[in-house]
Short mmCIF file of C-alpha atoms and ligand atoms in Angstrom, two decimals:
data_model
loop_
_atom_site.label_atom_id
_atom_site.label_comp_id
_atom_site.label_asym_id
_atom_site.label_seq_id
_atom_site.Cartn_x
_atom_site.Cartn_y
_atom_site.Cartn_z
CA MET A 927 85.11 -14.88 59.11
CA ALA A 928 87.89 -16.43 61.40
CA ASP A 929 85.96 -16.65 64.73
CA HIS A 930 83.11 -18.29 62.92
CA GLU A 931 82.51 -22.04 64.05
CA VAL A 932 80.37 -22.18 60.86
CA ASP A 933 79.95 -21.12 57.65
CA LEU A 934 76.07 -21.68 57.35
CA PHE A 935 73.83 -22.11 60.20
CA VAL A 936 69.93 -22.96 58.57
CA ILE A 937 66.87 -23.10 60.74
CA GLY A 938 64.47 -25.20 60.16
CA ALA A 939 65.16 -28.75 58.51
CA GLY A 940 62.35 -28.66 55.74
CA SER A 941 62.88 -29.48 52.14
CA GLY A 942 64.48 -26.04 51.17
CA CYS A 943 67.02 -26.69 54.23
CA VAL A 944 68.18 -30.14 53.57
CA ARG A 945 68.93 -28.58 49.78
CA ALA A 946 70.52 -25.65 50.63
CA ALA A 947 72.65 -27.62 53.57
CA ARG A 948 73.77 -30.65 51.27
CA ILE A 949 74.84 -28.53 48.17
CA ALA A 950 76.54 -25.80 50.49
CA SER A 951 78.24 -28.57 52.57
CA GLY A 952 79.19 -30.12 48.82
CA HIS A 953 80.86 -26.77 48.29
CA GLY A 954 83.03 -27.06 51.28
CA ALA A 955 81.20 -25.02 53.73
CA ARG A 956 80.91 -25.95 57.61
CA VAL A 957 76.74 -26.07 57.72
CA VAL A 958 74.59 -26.56 61.20
CA VAL A 959 70.86 -27.12 60.98
CA ALA A 960 68.82 -26.68 63.91
CA GLU A 961 65.20 -28.26 64.10
CA GLU A 962 62.95 -28.10 67.04
CA TYR A 963 60.51 -30.68 65.73
CA ARG A 964 60.88 -33.27 63.16
CA VAL A 965 63.28 -33.59 59.89
CA GLY A 966 61.59 -33.49 57.00
CA GLY A 967 59.26 -29.89 57.14
CA THR A 968 55.67 -29.59 56.15
CA CYS A 969 56.24 -31.72 52.91
CA VAL A 970 57.32 -34.91 54.57
CA ILE A 971 55.93 -34.90 58.06
CA ARG A 972 52.45 -33.17 57.71
CA GLY A 973 51.89 -31.83 53.81
CA CYS A 974 52.57 -33.44 50.68
CA VAL A 975 53.85 -37.12 51.28
CA PRO A 976 51.31 -38.14 53.80
CA LYS A 977 48.51 -36.24 51.83
CA LYS A 978 49.44 -38.55 48.74
CA LEU A 979 49.33 -41.36 50.69
CA LEU A 980 45.96 -40.70 51.92
CA VAL A 981 44.94 -39.84 48.39
CA TYR A 982 46.02 -43.32 47.14
CA ALA A 983 44.08 -44.76 49.88
CA SER A 984 41.06 -43.09 48.85
CA ARG A 985 41.17 -43.71 45.46
CA PHE A 986 40.26 -47.43 46.35
CA ALA A 987 37.03 -47.14 46.76
CA ASP A 988 36.46 -46.14 43.21
CA GLU A 989 38.45 -48.81 41.88
CA PHE A 990 36.31 -51.44 43.95
CA GLU A 991 33.08 -50.22 42.50
CA ASP A 992 34.58 -49.60 38.91
CA ALA A 993 35.71 -53.17 39.14
CA ALA A 994 32.40 -54.67 38.50
CA GLY A 995 31.95 -53.16 35.09
CA TYR A 996 35.29 -55.48 33.88
CA GLY A 997 34.13 -58.40 35.58
CA TRP A 998 35.09 -58.76 38.74
CA THR A 999 32.83 -59.80 41.73
CA LEU A 1000 34.12 -58.48 44.98
CA ASP A 1001 33.36 -59.02 48.59
CA GLU A 1002 32.24 -55.97 50.35
CA PRO A 1003 35.40 -53.93 50.70
CA THR A 1004 36.02 -52.57 54.71
CA PHE A 1005 38.65 -49.92 55.37
CA ASP A 1006 40.51 -49.74 58.61
CA TRP A 1007 41.61 -46.18 59.36
CA ALA A 1008 43.98 -47.21 62.19
CA THR A 1009 45.89 -49.42 59.75
CA LEU A 1010 46.31 -46.61 57.26
CA ILE A 1011 47.55 -43.99 59.54
CA ALA A 1012 49.67 -46.58 61.54
CA ASN A 1013 51.18 -47.44 57.99
CA LYS A 1014 51.53 -43.97 56.89
CA ASP A 1015 53.02 -42.87 60.20
CA ARG A 1016 55.91 -45.90 59.60
CA GLU A 1017 56.73 -44.83 55.99
CA ILE A 1018 56.87 -41.12 57.61
CA ALA A 1019 59.64 -42.07 60.39
CA ARG A 1020 61.29 -44.07 57.58
CA LEU A 1021 62.06 -40.58 55.36
CA GLU A 1022 62.42 -38.79 58.08
CA ALA A 1023 65.28 -41.00 59.16
CA ALA A 1024 66.59 -41.45 55.47
CA TYR A 1025 66.60 -37.22 55.75
CA THR A 1026 68.64 -37.14 58.53
CA THR A 1027 70.90 -39.84 57.21
CA ASN A 1028 71.41 -37.72 53.80
CA LEU A 1029 72.20 -34.86 56.12
CA GLU A 1030 74.66 -36.52 58.47
CA ARG A 1031 76.61 -38.29 55.03
CA ALA A 1032 76.74 -34.80 53.61
CA ASN A 1033 78.28 -33.69 56.90
CA VAL A 1034 75.41 -31.88 58.11
CA PRO A 1035 75.13 -32.35 61.89
CA VAL A 1036 71.12 -31.68 63.01
CA VAL A 1037 70.62 -30.13 66.46
CA LYS A 1038 67.21 -30.83 67.91
CA SER A 1039 66.72 -27.29 69.40
CA ARG A 1040 64.70 -24.38 68.54
CA ALA A 1041 67.04 -21.59 67.26
CA VAL A 1042 66.87 -17.53 67.55
CA ILE A 1043 69.02 -15.31 66.16
CA GLU A 1044 70.45 -12.70 68.71
CA ASP A 1045 72.17 -10.75 65.85
CA PRO A 1046 73.32 -11.29 62.32
CA HIS A 1047 76.18 -13.75 63.14
CA THR A 1048 74.75 -15.34 66.47
CA VAL A 1049 71.96 -17.79 66.73
CA ARG A 1050 71.10 -19.38 70.38
CA LEU A 1051 69.85 -22.61 70.82
CA VAL A 1052 67.21 -22.69 72.99
CA ALA A 1053 67.40 -26.20 74.16
CA THR A 1054 70.95 -25.62 75.50
CA GLY A 1055 71.35 -22.26 75.92
CA LYS A 1056 74.35 -22.21 73.46
CA THR A 1057 75.02 -20.03 70.91
CA VAL A 1058 76.76 -20.69 67.73
CA ARG A 1059 78.74 -18.27 65.59
CA ALA A 1060 78.08 -18.08 62.26
CA GLY A 1061 79.06 -16.46 59.04
CA THR A 1062 75.76 -16.97 57.21
CA ILE A 1063 72.11 -17.54 58.57
CA LEU A 1064 69.59 -19.48 56.23
CA VAL A 1065 65.90 -18.84 57.66
CA ALA A 1066 63.93 -21.94 56.49
CA THR A 1067 61.02 -22.37 58.63
CA GLY A 1068 58.13 -22.47 56.43
CA ALA A 1069 54.68 -21.76 57.20
CA ALA A 1070 51.31 -23.05 59.72
CA PRO A 1071 48.04 -23.31 59.23
CA HIS A 1072 46.12 -20.05 59.84
CA LEU A 1073 42.48 -20.67 61.15
CA GLY A 1074 41.18 -16.69 60.58
CA ALA A 1075 39.42 -14.57 62.65
CA GLN A 1076 38.36 -15.93 66.21
CA ILE A 1077 34.89 -17.54 66.11
CA ALA A 1078 32.79 -19.26 68.81
CA GLY A 1079 33.75 -22.57 69.19
CA LEU A 1080 37.23 -22.26 66.81
CA GLU A 1081 38.51 -24.41 69.74
CA HIS A 1082 36.99 -27.54 68.04
CA VAL A 1083 38.60 -26.88 64.35
CA ILE A 1084 41.34 -28.72 63.26
CA THR A 1085 43.74 -28.02 60.45
CA SER A 1086 45.65 -30.70 58.39
CA ASN A 1087 47.80 -31.12 60.98
CA GLU A 1088 45.45 -32.81 63.22
CA ALA A 1089 43.78 -34.56 60.36
CA PHE A 1090 47.17 -36.48 59.79
CA HIS A 1091 46.40 -38.10 62.98
CA LEU A 1092 42.61 -38.69 64.06
CA GLN A 1093 41.98 -41.45 66.20
CA GLU A 1094 38.84 -42.42 63.85
CA LEU A 1095 37.67 -41.31 60.46
CA PRO A 1096 34.75 -38.98 60.99
CA LYS A 1097 31.61 -39.74 59.45
CA ARG A 1098 30.44 -36.37 58.80
CA VAL A 1099 33.40 -33.49 58.09
CA LEU A 1100 32.77 -29.83 57.07
CA ILE A 1101 35.86 -28.23 55.61
CA GLN A 1102 36.24 -24.53 55.30
CA GLY A 1103 38.25 -23.17 52.64
CA GLY A 1104 38.48 -23.50 48.93
CA GLY A 1105 41.99 -23.89 48.03
CA TYR A 1106 44.55 -26.82 47.69
CA ILE A 1107 44.39 -28.30 51.02
CA ALA A 1108 40.67 -27.91 51.26
CA VAL A 1109 39.83 -29.70 48.17
CA GLU A 1110 42.53 -32.43 48.52
CA PHE A 1111 40.84 -33.79 51.94
CA ALA A 1112 37.41 -33.05 51.00
CA ASN A 1113 38.08 -35.71 48.29
CA ILE A 1114 39.88 -37.79 50.49
CA PHE A 1115 37.71 -38.14 53.32
CA HIS A 1116 34.97 -38.73 51.06
CA GLY A 1117 36.73 -41.28 49.22
CA LEU A 1118 37.43 -42.92 52.47
CA GLY A 1119 33.82 -42.87 53.20
CA SER A 1120 32.83 -39.52 55.19
CA GLN A 1121 30.09 -37.41 54.44
CA VAL A 1122 31.69 -34.04 53.39
CA THR A 1123 30.58 -30.35 52.94
CA LEU A 1124 33.07 -28.11 51.65
CA VAL A 1125 32.43 -24.04 52.55
CA TYR A 1126 34.03 -21.62 50.64
CA ARG A 1127 33.61 -17.61 51.31
CA GLY A 1128 33.92 -17.18 47.30
CA GLU A 1129 31.92 -18.32 44.58
CA GLN A 1130 33.98 -20.78 42.87
CA ILE A 1131 36.39 -22.88 44.58
CA LEU A 1132 40.34 -22.41 43.77
CA ARG A 1133 40.81 -19.03 43.12
CA GLY A 1134 43.59 -18.49 40.95
CA PHE A 1135 43.24 -21.41 38.51
CA ASP A 1136 41.33 -20.90 35.13
CA ASN A 1137 37.74 -20.75 35.56
CA ASP A 1138 36.90 -24.16 33.23
CA VAL A 1139 38.78 -25.87 35.70
CA ARG A 1140 37.13 -24.35 38.55
CA ASP A 1141 33.90 -25.15 37.28
CA HIS A 1142 34.65 -28.53 35.64
CA LEU A 1143 36.16 -29.79 39.34
CA THR A 1144 32.87 -28.03 40.87
CA ILE A 1145 30.80 -30.02 38.76
CA GLU A 1146 32.81 -33.38 39.01
CA MET A 1147 33.12 -33.05 42.90
CA THR A 1148 29.44 -32.48 43.07
CA LYS A 1149 28.71 -35.49 40.94
CA ARG A 1150 30.58 -37.75 43.41
CA GLY A 1151 28.53 -36.71 46.57
CA ILE A 1152 30.47 -33.43 47.95
CA LYS A 1153 28.31 -31.00 49.17
CA ILE A 1154 29.67 -27.49 48.20
CA VAL A 1155 28.60 -24.80 49.68
CA THR A 1156 29.67 -21.66 48.24
CA SER A 1157 29.73 -17.48 49.07
CA GLN A 1158 29.46 -18.77 52.63
CA THR A 1159 31.55 -18.57 56.00
CA VAL A 1160 31.42 -20.52 59.46
CA ASP A 1161 29.84 -18.43 61.71
CA CYS A 1162 30.26 -20.36 64.83
CA ILE A 1163 30.51 -24.19 66.16
CA GLU A 1164 28.92 -25.55 69.28
CA LYS A 1165 29.51 -29.12 70.78
CA VAL A 1166 26.15 -30.79 71.24
CA GLU A 1167 25.41 -34.29 72.23
CA HIS A 1168 26.00 -35.75 68.61
CA GLY A 1169 28.90 -33.89 67.54
CA LEU A 1170 29.26 -30.27 66.57
CA ASP A 1171 26.67 -28.21 65.33
CA VAL A 1172 28.57 -25.95 62.94
CA VAL A 1173 26.23 -22.54 61.71
CA LEU A 1174 27.24 -20.85 58.52
CA SER A 1175 26.97 -16.82 57.83
CA ASP A 1176 23.44 -17.54 56.02
CA ARG A 1177 22.47 -19.35 59.10
CA GLU A 1178 22.05 -22.64 57.38
CA SER A 1179 23.35 -25.58 59.80
CA PHE A 1180 25.31 -28.83 60.15
CA VAL A 1181 25.60 -31.05 62.46
CA VAL A 1182 29.16 -33.09 61.91
CA ASP A 1183 31.68 -35.01 63.76
CA CYS A 1184 34.63 -32.81 62.07
CA VAL A 1185 35.62 -29.22 61.24
CA MET A 1186 38.85 -28.49 59.74
CA PHE A 1187 39.64 -25.09 58.31
CA ALA A 1188 42.08 -24.93 55.47
CA THR A 1189 42.03 -21.51 55.30
CA GLY A 1190 45.56 -20.94 54.06
CA ARG A 1191 49.02 -21.11 55.55
CA LYS A 1192 51.12 -17.96 57.36
CA PRO A 1193 55.31 -18.13 57.54
CA ASN A 1194 56.64 -19.07 60.63
CA VAL A 1195 58.18 -15.76 61.55
CA GLN A 1196 57.91 -15.39 65.15
CA GLY A 1197 60.13 -15.88 68.08
CA LEU A 1198 62.95 -16.23 65.53
CA GLY A 1199 64.53 -12.97 66.62
CA LEU A 1200 64.15 -11.39 63.22
CA GLU A 1201 63.26 -7.83 64.18
CA LYS A 1202 66.60 -7.96 66.46
CA ALA A 1203 68.70 -8.53 63.88
CA GLY A 1204 67.29 -5.89 61.41
CA VAL A 1205 65.54 -8.38 58.94
CA THR A 1206 62.28 -6.67 57.40
CA LEU A 1207 59.11 -8.81 57.05
CA ALA A 1208 56.78 -8.02 53.56
CA ARG A 1209 53.07 -8.86 54.28
CA GLY A 1210 53.96 -10.96 57.38
CA ALA A 1211 56.75 -13.05 55.45
CA ILE A 1212 60.62 -12.38 55.27
CA ALA A 1213 61.37 -10.16 52.38
CA VAL A 1214 64.16 -11.40 49.91
CA ASP A 1215 65.96 -10.44 47.18
CA GLU A 1216 66.28 -13.04 43.84
CA PHE A 1217 68.90 -14.16 45.47
CA SER A 1218 66.89 -14.91 48.70
CA ARG A 1219 68.86 -12.57 50.63
CA THR A 1220 67.44 -10.51 53.56
CA SER A 1221 67.67 -6.88 54.08
CA VAL A 1222 70.63 -8.12 56.33
CA SER A 1223 73.45 -8.95 53.98
CA ASN A 1224 74.60 -12.06 55.31
CA ILE A 1225 70.93 -13.90 56.69
CA TYR A 1226 68.90 -15.57 53.74
CA ALA A 1227 65.63 -17.19 53.58
CA VAL A 1228 63.96 -19.40 51.62
CA GLY A 1229 60.72 -21.44 50.98
CA ASP A 1230 57.24 -20.82 52.19
CA VAL A 1231 58.45 -18.10 55.13
CA THR A 1232 59.35 -16.05 51.93
CA ASP A 1233 55.56 -16.20 50.54
CA ARG A 1234 56.90 -16.70 47.05
CA ILE A 1235 55.46 -19.93 45.65
CA ALA A 1236 54.48 -22.35 48.83
CA LEU A 1237 55.44 -25.34 46.92
CA THR A 1238 57.94 -27.64 48.03
CA PRO A 1239 59.92 -27.90 44.54
CA VAL A 1240 60.24 -24.25 44.70
CA ALA A 1241 61.51 -24.31 48.24
CA ILE A 1242 64.49 -26.78 46.73
CA ARG A 1243 64.83 -24.95 43.97
CA GLU A 1244 65.44 -21.65 46.26
CA GLY A 1245 67.88 -23.38 48.61
CA HIS A 1246 69.82 -25.12 45.80
CA ALA A 1247 70.42 -21.76 43.99
CA PHE A 1248 70.88 -20.31 47.26
CA ALA A 1249 73.69 -22.46 48.15
CA ASP A 1250 75.41 -22.41 44.63
CA SER A 1251 75.12 -18.39 44.92
CA VAL A 1252 76.61 -17.91 48.41
CA PHE A 1253 79.21 -21.37 48.61
CA GLY A 1254 79.62 -22.13 44.88
CA GLY A 1255 80.83 -18.77 43.37
CA LYS A 1256 77.83 -19.45 41.12
CA PRO A 1257 75.06 -16.60 41.61
CA THR A 1258 71.65 -18.60 40.86
CA ARG A 1259 68.22 -16.95 40.47
CA VAL A 1260 65.36 -18.91 40.60
CA ASP A 1261 62.66 -18.22 37.68
CA HIS A 1262 59.66 -18.49 39.58
CA THR A 1263 57.56 -18.24 36.22
CA GLY A 1264 55.54 -20.89 34.46
CA VAL A 1265 55.84 -23.51 37.86
CA PRO A 1266 53.42 -26.52 37.11
CA THR A 1267 51.37 -27.61 39.45
CA ALA A 1268 48.86 -30.51 40.94
CA VAL A 1269 45.85 -30.49 42.95
CA PHE A 1270 45.30 -34.12 44.10
CA SER A 1271 41.63 -33.93 44.23
CA GLU A 1272 39.31 -36.33 42.47
CA PRO A 1273 39.54 -35.95 39.32
CA GLU A 1274 43.10 -34.69 39.95
CA VAL A 1275 43.99 -31.16 38.37
CA GLY A 1276 47.24 -30.25 36.64
CA VAL A 1277 48.01 -27.27 35.54
CA ILE A 1278 50.95 -24.96 33.85
CA GLY A 1279 51.19 -21.27 32.61
CA LEU A 1280 48.49 -18.59 32.19
CA THR A 1281 44.81 -18.84 33.11
CA GLU A 1282 42.68 -18.08 30.19
CA THR A 1283 41.83 -14.66 32.11
CA GLN A 1284 45.68 -13.78 32.79
CA ALA A 1285 46.51 -14.65 28.99
CA ALA A 1286 43.66 -12.13 27.90
CA GLU A 1287 45.05 -9.43 30.02
CA HIS A 1288 48.63 -9.93 28.73
CA TYR A 1289 48.26 -11.01 24.92
CA PRO A 1290 46.26 -8.85 22.15
CA ARG A 1291 44.69 -12.23 20.94
CA VAL A 1292 44.58 -15.42 22.35
CA ASP A 1293 43.06 -18.73 21.08
CA ILE A 1294 41.59 -21.39 23.49
CA TYR A 1295 41.39 -25.21 22.19
CA LYS A 1296 39.30 -27.45 24.85
CA THR A 1297 37.34 -30.55 25.26
CA SER A 1298 35.50 -32.54 27.62
CA PHE A 1299 35.33 -36.23 27.16
CA ARG A 1300 34.16 -39.48 29.08
CA PRO A 1301 37.68 -41.40 30.30
CA MET A 1302 38.13 -44.69 28.31
CA LYS A 1303 38.05 -46.28 31.78
CA ALA A 1304 34.75 -44.65 32.78
CA THR A 1305 32.87 -46.78 30.01
CA LEU A 1306 32.68 -50.35 31.50
CA ALA A 1307 32.94 -48.80 34.96
CA GLY A 1308 29.60 -47.25 33.98
CA ARG A 1309 31.05 -44.27 35.82
CA ASP A 1310 29.72 -40.44 35.37
CA THR A 1311 32.70 -38.54 35.01
CA ARG A 1312 34.42 -36.51 32.55
CA SER A 1313 38.08 -35.31 31.95
CA PHE A 1314 38.80 -32.04 30.40
CA PHE A 1315 41.81 -30.33 28.65
CA LYS A 1316 42.48 -26.75 27.53
CA LEU A 1317 45.35 -25.13 25.79
CA ILE A 1318 45.58 -21.41 25.48
CA VAL A 1319 47.33 -19.90 22.58
CA ASP A 1320 48.98 -16.80 21.86
CA ALA A 1321 47.34 -15.87 18.15
CA ALA A 1322 50.22 -14.13 17.42
CA SER A 1323 53.12 -16.29 17.89
CA ASP A 1324 51.01 -19.52 18.10
CA ARG A 1325 52.75 -20.29 21.62
CA VAL A 1326 50.79 -22.44 24.11
CA LEU A 1327 50.81 -20.03 26.80
CA GLY A 1328 48.87 -22.09 29.50
CA CYS A 1329 47.88 -26.21 29.35
CA HIS A 1330 44.92 -27.08 31.87
CA ILE A 1331 44.02 -30.69 32.67
CA VAL A 1332 41.16 -32.35 35.04
CA GLY A 1333 41.26 -35.87 35.20
CA PRO A 1334 43.57 -39.07 36.00
CA ASP A 1335 46.94 -38.69 36.32
CA ALA A 1336 46.81 -34.90 35.59
CA GLY A 1337 49.93 -34.28 37.80
CA GLU A 1338 51.69 -36.74 35.86
CA MET A 1339 50.62 -35.48 32.36
CA ILE A 1340 51.34 -31.58 33.44
CA GLN A 1341 54.98 -32.27 34.77
CA LEU A 1342 55.64 -33.67 30.96
CA VAL A 1343 53.80 -31.23 28.90
CA GLY A 1344 55.32 -28.61 31.37
CA ILE A 1345 58.51 -29.41 29.75
CA ALA A 1346 56.99 -28.17 26.50
CA VAL A 1347 55.39 -24.89 27.40
CA LYS A 1348 58.29 -24.12 29.56
CA MET A 1349 60.58 -24.59 26.05
CA ASN A 1350 57.94 -21.78 24.59
CA ALA A 1351 56.31 -24.69 22.12
CA THR A 1352 53.65 -23.52 20.10
CA LYS A 1353 50.39 -24.98 19.07
CA ALA A 1354 51.96 -26.43 15.93
CA ASP A 1355 54.93 -28.32 17.75
CA PHE A 1356 52.29 -29.54 19.83
CA ASP A 1357 50.28 -30.82 16.80
CA ALA A 1358 53.54 -31.95 14.87
CA VAL A 1359 53.52 -34.74 17.81
CA MET A 1360 52.13 -38.22 16.95
CA ALA A 1361 49.55 -39.14 19.16
CA VAL A 1362 49.84 -41.90 21.70
CA HIS A 1363 46.59 -44.02 20.88
CA PRO A 1364 44.59 -44.85 23.38
CA THR A 1365 45.18 -42.15 26.04
CA ALA A 1366 43.87 -39.44 27.58
CA ALA A 1367 47.13 -37.27 26.68
CA GLU A 1368 46.46 -37.50 23.19
CA GLU A 1369 43.84 -34.89 23.42
CA LEU A 1370 46.54 -32.40 24.10
CA VAL A 1371 48.10 -33.07 20.45
CA THR A 1372 44.72 -33.47 18.59
CA LEU A 1373 43.02 -30.43 19.42
CA ARG A 1374 42.46 -29.40 16.14
CA SER A 1375 39.37 -26.83 16.23
CA LYS A 1376 39.77 -23.95 18.05
CA ALA A 1377 36.93 -23.02 20.36
CA TYR A 1378 37.04 -19.12 20.74
CA SER A 1379 39.33 -16.46 20.52
CA VAL A 1380 39.49 -13.43 23.13
CA GLU A 1381 40.63 -10.20 22.41
CA ARG A 1382 42.08 -7.79 24.74
CA GLN A 1383 39.83 -4.95 25.42
CA ALA A 1384 41.28 -1.67 25.02
CA ALA A 1385 42.02 0.53 27.76
CA GLU A 1386 39.48 2.84 28.77
P1 LIG B 2321 45.17 -21.53 49.92
O1 LIG B 2321 46.02 -20.21 50.04
O2 LIG B 2321 45.53 -22.37 48.63
O3 LIG B 2321 43.92 -21.65 50.02
C1 LIG B 2321 43.03 -20.94 51.22
C2 LIG B 2321 41.86 -20.97 51.28
O4 LIG B 2321 41.02 -20.69 52.37
C3 LIG B 2321 41.25 -19.98 49.84
O5 LIG B 2321 40.41 -20.35 49.48
C4 LIG B 2321 40.88 -18.88 50.54
O6 LIG B 2321 40.00 -17.96 50.44
C5 LIG B 2321 39.95 -19.51 52.04
N1 LIG B 2321 40.12 -18.54 53.03
C6 LIG B 2321 41.51 -17.74 53.51
N2 LIG B 2321 40.96 -17.02 54.63
C7 LIG B 2321 39.59 -17.23 55.15
C8 LIG B 2321 38.95 -16.85 56.21
N3 LIG B 2321 39.12 -15.55 57.17
N4 LIG B 2321 37.67 -17.20 56.00
C9 LIG B 2321 37.03 -18.46 55.40
N5 LIG B 2321 37.91 -18.96 54.10
C10 LIG B 2321 39.43 -18.20 54.31
O7 LIG B 2321 45.84 -22.13 51.31
P2 LIG B 2321 46.06 -23.93 51.83
O8 LIG B 2321 45.62 -23.77 53.30
O9 LIG B 2321 44.64 -24.54 51.00
O10 LIG B 2321 47.28 -24.21 51.20
C11 LIG B 2321 48.40 -23.52 51.39
C12 LIG B 2321 49.58 -23.79 50.53
O11 LIG B 2321 50.23 -24.64 50.41
C13 LIG B 2321 49.10 -23.48 48.74
O12 LIG B 2321 48.46 -22.21 48.20
C14 LIG B 2321 49.72 -24.34 48.15
O13 LIG B 2321 50.84 -23.42 47.67
C15 LIG B 2321 50.62 -25.23 49.25
N6 LIG B 2321 49.84 -26.68 48.70
C16 LIG B 2321 50.37 -27.33 47.60
C17 LIG B 2321 49.77 -28.38 47.78
C18 LIG B 2321 49.89 -29.16 46.22
O14 LIG B 2321 50.99 -29.03 45.31
N7 LIG B 2321 49.44 -29.78 45.46
C19 LIG B 2321 48.80 -29.19 48.43
C20 LIG B 2321 48.84 -28.40 49.78
C21 LIG B 2321 48.90 -27.54 49.60
P3 LIG B 2321 40.09 -17.10 48.67
O15 LIG B 2321 40.15 -18.07 47.75
O16 LIG B 2321 38.80 -16.40 48.57
O17 LIG B 2321 41.29 -16.25 49.41
#
């Protein structure tokens, strides 16, 4: 170790990096971070945080409409995209500065440069050509939008990266994809006043989520006026006089002002010198063990570049566990099971644990409890919307295996109910809790009647 200038060199200054660097430094390691773009990574700069700000912006439209039923008279509200984007950019710049300051306070300098691994103990800074000798290297370079196959007119397509910086709000938007980003942006654009078409190649959006959740959200989004086209892909795009002419695989076509693809993200593994250093990839991501160690013993990787679960809090946990394991003398594995998650759609989705299909595959019999109801606020507002709650229970042990919510504040609710599910709470534990009335969340403790049971099918 003697000839190492630093104990830890981190490539990429996103969520996973920042946590790893600060904790490692706290354990006494000399740490340096290299970042070629902005400090904060996808989450802060062009992901979770700016997205949530746009979600807030998009939800005012309903509030203004709903206010009338509660006795308010408002002038016709107007919306200014440029103001929103400028304010959002200011907040992101503030957060970026705060992240940098936090790293500096932890004695972690950030070098603004791309970094390339030359050998397992040497990193080259592209900006200066300087090399740094490091005891341990952590790759936390995240992932980037992936556009899929080359089609005619692909140059007209934007991704979520560009959506945050559009000059103006497009009047007509077509989004391809049926995952988190596609669904969230469809709702954002719709809430802000755009006419939105969502094109998904499968039969039902949000693959991997519980089927009832997928159905419920599809109905709600459709009621709101979002056109959801399933079992289709975008075939080609052509610039025409008044926009972009998008032709789908069934030859249906739409003229829109903006085409966005949210067709998944790919780990950023290119040009990092991984191959030369001997780091093995698996399905395009860096392969790691349960301690985030790669095939090279002193090179580690955390976050989206490892394609385990591409969520910020997971990357943070992985970064923390890495630092404790390698520099804190406390080997720590991250538990990747039972991770709660939210889709910031309208209405919101919050889920933890198994879907009905997954539960039925793993347990001999599962009991399903579910309800759908009109949220109280919608009554006077006259809004046609429904919330949905579902609990999936192992019939043998009474343990709650999964909880699925679609409705206002589902993200907030699932964080809390997630504690109980992660603690292996039973349905009886849920039922023992007194309801908080009147709330939507009280449904979680008042689901008395089983809807049905699902028996595992015997293997053929
Ligand atoms: P997802 O993997 O969630 O969704 C990608 C979508 O694109 C899927 O519907 C997929 O279809 C479709 N697709 C993929 N390739 C093609 C193709 N060639 N042609 C047509 N459709 C295609 O990725 P996202 O980009 O939405 O998000 C990336 C990740 O970021 C998420 O998985 C999530 O982990 C994270 N994220 C989390 C958020 C949150 O926590 N709220 C918000 C945003 C992102 P199919 O289903 O058939 O595969």
